[in-house]
Structure formats: C-alpha cells, structure tokens
Amino acid sequence: MFKNGSLTNEYMKIIHVVASLDPAQGGPARSMPSLAAAQAKLGHDVTLFYNAASDRMEDIKVATASIPHFDLVNTVICPQPGGLEKFTGNRAGRIFKTILDKNAVIHIHGLWLPILQKAASLSIKQGAKYIIAPRGMLNPWSLNQKSWKKRLALHLVWRRILNHAFFLHVLNADEKKFITSLNLNCPMEIIPNGIFPEELKKLPPENRFYNFFPRIKNRPYILFLGRLHHVKGLDYLAKAFNEFAKKNGKVDLVVAGPDEDAQDKFEKQITHYGITKRVHMVGPLYGEKKYAAFVDAKCFCQPSRQEGFSMAAAEAMGCGLPVVISKNCHFPEVA
C-alpha cells in the first residue's frame, strides 16, 4: 500500500470520513460516496464513516441507491451529534477508534467539524497516513463566512492537522492557488470529482421530467439544481431571469433543490419581479428525476458565489446540456 512513503496501486484499505451524506447538504454528500464506490469496484476494502440523523436515513438511502457499486462500500454510521457532542466529537472519536487501522489510508472530506478533527487527531496518534480534501472550505469566500471562528480554528487546531496530512486533495488549480497563499507545509494533488459512465448510459427518455411535473406543461426551461442557499447565488439568478423573461416569453425557469434558508427570499424576489408563473419550484431531485430534469432542460445555470467543484455542472455536461456558470465555480474547462 505504501512504498518508500508513496501510495502504490496495490490492494488498499481505505476509510473515508465525512460529516454527512445527507443529500440536502450537497457537494461531498454526492461526490464522496461516488469516489468510495469507484475504489471498492477496483477491489479495495473501503469504509465510509459519517454522521446521520435517523429521520434523514431514507433520503440518504434514495440518494446513494443510484450510485453504481455503492453496495460494495462498508458504512459505519455515527448518530447525529447533539448537545456537547456537537462541540467535542467524543462519541464520534470512540466509534472511529473501532475502525481505525494504521495501515489504512484515511481520507477526510471537509474541515472544522468535530468528527473530522477527531478522525485526523486519532490518525496522527496511531501513526496512520491521512489525506484531507478541504472541498473549497479554504477558498477566500468560504473563509470569510464566520471568519474569526475559522481563523482561530485554523491557528489553534487545523494548521497542525493540515501540515501533518500525507497530502491535500484539492479539486482544481484555483483551490491549490488559494491554499498556497496560506503558507501550509504540505503537498497538494489536484484530483477533480468524477461521474460514473454507467449513470450516463442509462439516461431517462425525453419528456420524462414533464411526466413527473405535468404542471410545467411541456414548456422549455432553464434548470438550476442545487441547495437553496445564499452561496448558490439565487438572488443573481432571479435578477438575471427577470431580464431574460422580458425578452423571451417561451422559456421558463425550474429551480430544484432542498431549502437552506434561501427559498423564501428567492420567492419574494420573483414575486416582486412578477415572474412567479415562469418559475417552477420542484424541490430536491435524486436519481431518475434528477437526470430527467437534465435531459429535458435547454440549459443549466449556476451563478454561485463559491463552489469547490460543481457536481451538478459536471452532471449537466455529461448529459450533453449547455451550462452557464459563474467564474466562482472554478471550472475553467467551461468556455
């Protein structure tokens, strides 16, 4: 597995650690289980360790069911933290100890949260090699949200953890540039997220999305798919679509995703613009419904303030859909 301090292509035991697989959390909740499944398909022993609330397990099951080979991945679930556990991660640490193997590769996805800190600290203590994927959390926009807490955590805890990492798994050249400016003492490897070809070979037939949502009445539409959160730029989307709608009366907007405190503001904005009949809120989409939305859309739009790596944009392009995204998606391949 390790030879002269480097990873080999031989059989590996891999333990992925992520705060949540809840699809409502977006990002790593989709890309990380796909990575784990791809590794398991190659014959590696892969375990996925994460927090989950009992009332979210059904959504997690539905979201991961469409990931090819995910059934080959072992899962160890830590109950959703409450009370002091939200701050200490002690229970998560105790559970992680039972699966930690110093000969395994520990792959930690994200920063800041106690479950991730415990996994890294215990790996250091046991002499296990670990990789950290910051997932855009060290990009300037992300660091500026609750900045004093993050700067303090970076100074007191996370700089040491990051500097001890075998390497940092970054998603694009911009992320590498941003992290370089922090003067950390650790190597970085650019490894973008991917999509299983199998998912794109079994796309739904055209017009399936309209069968799921007949109220849209076969009208052509632009698709936004993602968390309804301030970071996703829904205010930009509403303003831009309002200008577009003045010039084009035939194409609507479909907004798909779980609400994270931005839906009410967005709906008030489109009401103010008088375009509510042209905007269709369809909630979160997973599996066949998600791919049906891509297949029938005319264009995908993501005006985000910050993305680590847009899985939705990658999936849209995989379905042959034109995409319009902001430069903050850090996806220069889109031109």
XYZ file of C-alpha atoms in Angstrom:
335
model
C 0.000 0.000 0.000
C 2.814 2.407 0.940
C 6.246 2.044 -0.585
C 9.068 4.497 0.135
C 6.475 6.853 1.572
C 4.281 6.807 -1.545
C 0.932 5.250 -2.330
C 1.023 2.176 -4.543
C -1.607 0.677 -6.831
C -1.836 -2.460 -4.718
C -4.832 -3.505 -2.620
C -5.630 -0.835 -0.048
C -7.822 -0.428 2.967
C -9.420 2.999 2.718
C -11.530 4.783 5.325
C -13.447 7.864 4.181
C -14.668 10.295 6.836
C -17.306 12.912 6.067
C -19.644 14.912 8.286
C -22.806 13.892 6.436
C -24.194 12.011 3.456
C -27.477 13.897 3.646
C -28.176 14.996 0.044
C -29.589 18.233 1.426
C -26.007 19.147 2.363
C -24.903 18.967 -1.279
C -21.297 18.667 -2.501
C -19.387 15.887 -0.725
C -22.622 14.033 0.044
C -22.677 13.116 -3.658
C -19.053 13.130 -4.816
C -17.525 11.341 -1.843
C -19.705 8.173 -1.906
C -19.107 8.010 -5.664
C -15.354 8.047 -5.054
C -15.703 5.352 -2.389
C -17.803 3.207 -4.726
C -15.272 3.558 -7.560
C -12.469 2.459 -5.259
C -14.493 -0.501 -3.992
C -15.207 -1.532 -7.589
C -11.415 -1.662 -8.148
C -11.195 -4.232 -5.359
C -10.131 -2.101 -2.413
C -11.581 -2.511 1.084
C -13.499 0.745 1.502
C -15.342 2.002 4.575
C -17.369 5.182 4.863
C -17.761 6.801 8.302
C -20.284 9.613 8.739
C -22.893 11.285 10.946
C -26.566 10.713 10.210
C -29.867 11.568 11.852
C -32.395 8.722 11.899
C -35.039 10.822 10.163
C -32.669 11.515 7.237
C -31.669 7.916 6.546
C -34.370 7.373 3.929
C -33.215 10.346 1.845
C -29.606 9.164 2.161
C -30.643 5.690 1.011
C -32.507 7.094 -2.000
C -29.605 9.377 -2.977
C -26.936 6.660 -2.745
C -29.070 3.988 -4.411
C -28.358 5.489 -7.830
C -24.564 5.385 -7.346
C -23.116 2.376 -9.193
C -21.270 -0.134 -6.958
C -22.135 1.703 -3.740
C -23.333 -1.626 -2.358
C -19.639 -2.678 -2.219
C -18.836 0.052 0.320
C -18.906 -0.659 4.062
C -20.668 2.014 6.099
C -20.253 2.925 9.753
C -22.791 5.485 10.954
C -22.362 7.771 13.935
C -25.612 9.200 15.373
C -26.189 12.848 14.555
C -24.422 14.911 17.244
C -26.433 16.846 19.771
C -25.642 18.702 22.989
C -21.956 18.725 23.891
C -21.186 16.189 21.160
C -21.640 18.993 18.618
C -18.550 20.643 20.095
C -16.445 17.721 21.350
C -16.971 14.873 18.880
C -16.067 12.450 21.675
C -18.622 9.825 20.672
C -17.534 10.056 17.043
C -13.959 9.584 18.204
C -14.817 6.472 20.194
C -16.590 4.909 17.213
C -13.809 5.889 14.809
C -11.250 4.200 17.069
C -13.017 0.873 16.490
C -12.404 1.023 12.728
C -9.075 2.891 12.634
C -6.242 0.840 11.161
C -2.790 2.402 10.997
C -2.174 0.546 7.724
C -5.257 2.085 6.119
C -5.461 5.297 4.097
C -7.725 7.735 5.942
C -9.435 10.214 3.590
C -11.069 13.115 5.428
C -13.532 15.259 3.489
C -14.003 18.791 4.779
C -12.786 20.840 7.732
C -13.850 22.409 11.028
C -16.335 19.828 12.354
C -15.505 17.662 15.406
C -15.977 14.301 13.650
C -13.316 15.315 11.111
C -10.974 16.754 13.717
C -11.227 13.574 15.817
C -10.500 11.368 12.805
C -7.389 13.397 11.952
C -6.118 13.616 15.539
C -6.573 9.894 16.155
C -4.853 9.107 12.847
C -1.853 11.200 13.920
C -1.782 9.443 17.284
C -1.932 5.968 15.693
C 0.597 6.802 13.004
C -1.936 6.325 10.178
C -1.465 8.263 6.955
C -4.365 10.544 6.129
C -5.441 12.733 3.231
C -7.589 15.833 3.644
C -9.903 17.178 0.967
C -10.796 20.762 2.037
C -13.621 20.838 -0.554
C -13.318 24.576 -1.142
C -13.504 25.387 2.579
C -10.145 27.190 2.437
C -11.181 29.354 -0.505
C -11.455 33.092 0.324
C -15.266 33.317 0.168
C -15.664 30.321 2.492
C -13.040 31.557 4.963
C -14.784 34.921 5.142
C -18.001 33.337 6.436
C -17.782 33.377 10.272
C -14.195 34.308 9.573
C -12.931 34.875 13.111
C -14.028 31.385 14.202
C -12.376 29.746 11.206
C -9.165 31.765 11.518
C -8.977 30.856 15.202
C -9.651 27.166 14.489
C -7.020 27.219 11.756
C -4.471 28.735 14.124
C -5.218 26.547 17.142
C -6.037 23.169 15.575
C -6.339 22.804 11.848
C -2.976 24.190 10.648
C -1.230 21.377 12.528
C -3.685 18.802 11.159
C -3.263 20.059 7.598
C 0.529 20.137 7.881
C 0.572 16.504 9.064
C -1.512 15.296 6.100
C 0.047 12.881 3.609
C -1.268 15.343 1.038
C -4.205 17.675 0.463
C -6.696 16.541 -2.137
C -7.709 19.720 -3.978
C -10.340 19.870 -6.696
C -8.903 22.418 -9.115
C -5.989 24.775 -9.785
C -7.772 27.724 -8.151
C -8.155 25.832 -4.877
C -4.462 24.935 -4.952
C -3.567 28.605 -5.507
C -5.786 29.743 -2.620
C -4.308 27.190 -0.212
C -0.746 28.010 -1.284
C -1.345 31.567 -0.054
C -1.989 30.206 3.465
C 1.639 29.023 3.716
C 0.854 25.493 4.811
C 3.616 22.915 4.851
C 2.007 20.025 2.993
C 1.907 18.737 -0.608
C -1.217 19.065 -2.738
C -2.640 16.935 -5.517
C -5.320 18.174 -7.932
C -7.918 15.413 -8.318
C -11.301 16.588 -9.709
C -14.531 14.804 -8.910
C -15.881 12.355 -11.474
C -19.073 10.735 -12.703
C -19.685 7.070 -13.402
C -20.105 6.447 -17.157
C -22.802 3.916 -16.247
C -25.025 6.717 -14.973
C -24.871 8.499 -18.318
C -25.567 5.383 -20.365
C -28.986 4.900 -18.763
C -30.473 8.364 -19.100
C -34.278 8.689 -18.987
C -36.091 9.247 -22.289
C -37.052 12.745 -23.331
C -40.189 14.243 -21.758
C -39.932 12.073 -18.640
C -39.445 15.180 -16.485
C -42.745 16.588 -17.733
C -44.426 13.340 -16.707
C -43.103 13.843 -13.178
C -44.177 17.519 -13.149
C -47.149 17.959 -15.520
C -47.842 21.459 -14.185
C -44.871 22.701 -16.235
C -46.936 21.795 -19.334
C -44.061 20.870 -21.650
C -42.656 24.396 -21.607
C -38.914 24.698 -22.400
C -36.897 25.573 -19.297
C -33.556 26.625 -17.877
C -32.527 24.406 -14.949
C -30.995 25.372 -11.615
C -30.196 22.358 -9.441
C -28.553 22.709 -6.044
C -29.081 23.689 -2.431
C -31.265 26.766 -1.999
C -28.570 28.611 -0.057
C -27.138 32.125 -0.244
C -23.852 30.742 -1.614
C -25.633 29.433 -4.727
C -26.466 32.948 -5.965
C -30.238 32.564 -6.226
C -30.601 36.335 -5.936
C -28.402 36.684 -9.025
C -30.473 34.024 -10.759
C -33.761 35.799 -10.048
C -32.426 39.120 -11.327
C -30.923 37.560 -14.454
C -34.011 35.519 -15.281
C -36.205 38.576 -14.849
C -34.174 40.373 -17.520
C -34.260 37.273 -19.743
C -38.021 36.843 -19.298
C -38.659 40.378 -20.578
C -37.159 39.375 -23.919
C -38.202 35.732 -24.123
C -41.702 34.632 -23.214
C -41.309 30.976 -24.170
C -38.650 29.621 -21.795
C -39.278 29.116 -18.065
C -37.001 28.511 -15.079
C -37.026 25.313 -12.996
C -35.423 25.558 -9.564
C -34.658 22.195 -7.952
C -33.086 21.561 -4.581
C -33.617 21.406 -0.818
C -34.181 24.681 1.011
C -31.344 26.004 3.172
C -32.863 29.320 4.217
C -32.829 30.961 0.773
C -36.148 29.835 -0.728
C -38.337 32.412 0.994
C -36.140 35.321 -0.100
C -35.956 33.943 -3.640
C -39.743 33.554 -3.883
C -40.267 37.089 -2.599
C -37.815 38.327 -5.221
C -39.565 36.602 -8.140
C -42.939 37.822 -6.801
C -41.570 41.362 -6.782
C -40.478 40.912 -10.395
C -43.884 39.480 -11.340
C -42.470 36.260 -12.840
C -43.914 33.633 -10.483
C -45.783 31.904 -13.326
C -42.500 31.453 -15.172
C -40.564 29.964 -12.239
C -41.249 26.406 -11.039
C -40.022 25.230 -7.617
C -39.852 21.428 -7.699
C -37.941 20.550 -4.518
C -34.936 18.205 -4.302
C -34.388 15.761 -7.172
C -32.465 12.490 -6.927
C -31.853 9.526 -9.180
C -34.096 9.265 -12.230
C -35.913 12.547 -11.551
C -32.626 14.448 -11.444
C -31.371 13.017 -14.719
C -34.795 13.526 -16.316
C -34.502 17.222 -15.404
C -31.117 17.400 -17.148
C -32.337 15.561 -20.244
C -35.337 17.834 -20.840
C -33.694 21.151 -19.929
C -32.462 23.585 -22.558
C -29.674 24.960 -20.387
C -28.192 24.581 -16.906
C -27.414 27.701 -14.865
C -25.367 28.008 -11.662
C -24.460 31.587 -10.616
C -22.701 30.547 -7.380
C -20.691 32.812 -5.121
C -18.429 29.847 -4.338
C -18.092 26.201 -5.387
C -15.421 23.648 -4.557
C -16.334 21.568 -7.586
C -19.812 21.705 -9.104
C -21.074 18.148 -9.402
C -24.312 19.476 -10.867
C -22.456 21.280 -13.666
C -20.393 18.170 -14.384
C -23.519 16.011 -14.491
C -25.276 18.532 -16.740
C -22.385 18.489 -19.217
C -22.292 14.711 -19.017
C -25.895 14.763 -20.209
C -24.928 16.988 -23.143
C -26.519 20.101 -21.641
C -25.079 23.594 -22.240
C -24.085 25.249 -18.958
C -23.871 28.861 -17.822
C -21.877 29.158 -14.599
C -20.099 31.872 -12.647
C -16.314 32.129 -12.503
C -16.669 31.315 -8.791
C -17.458 27.733 -9.763
C -13.710 27.408 -10.555
C -14.442 25.353 -13.647
C -12.215 26.936 -16.344
C -12.828 23.999 -18.677
C -16.252 25.545 -19.310
C -15.715 28.098 -22.036
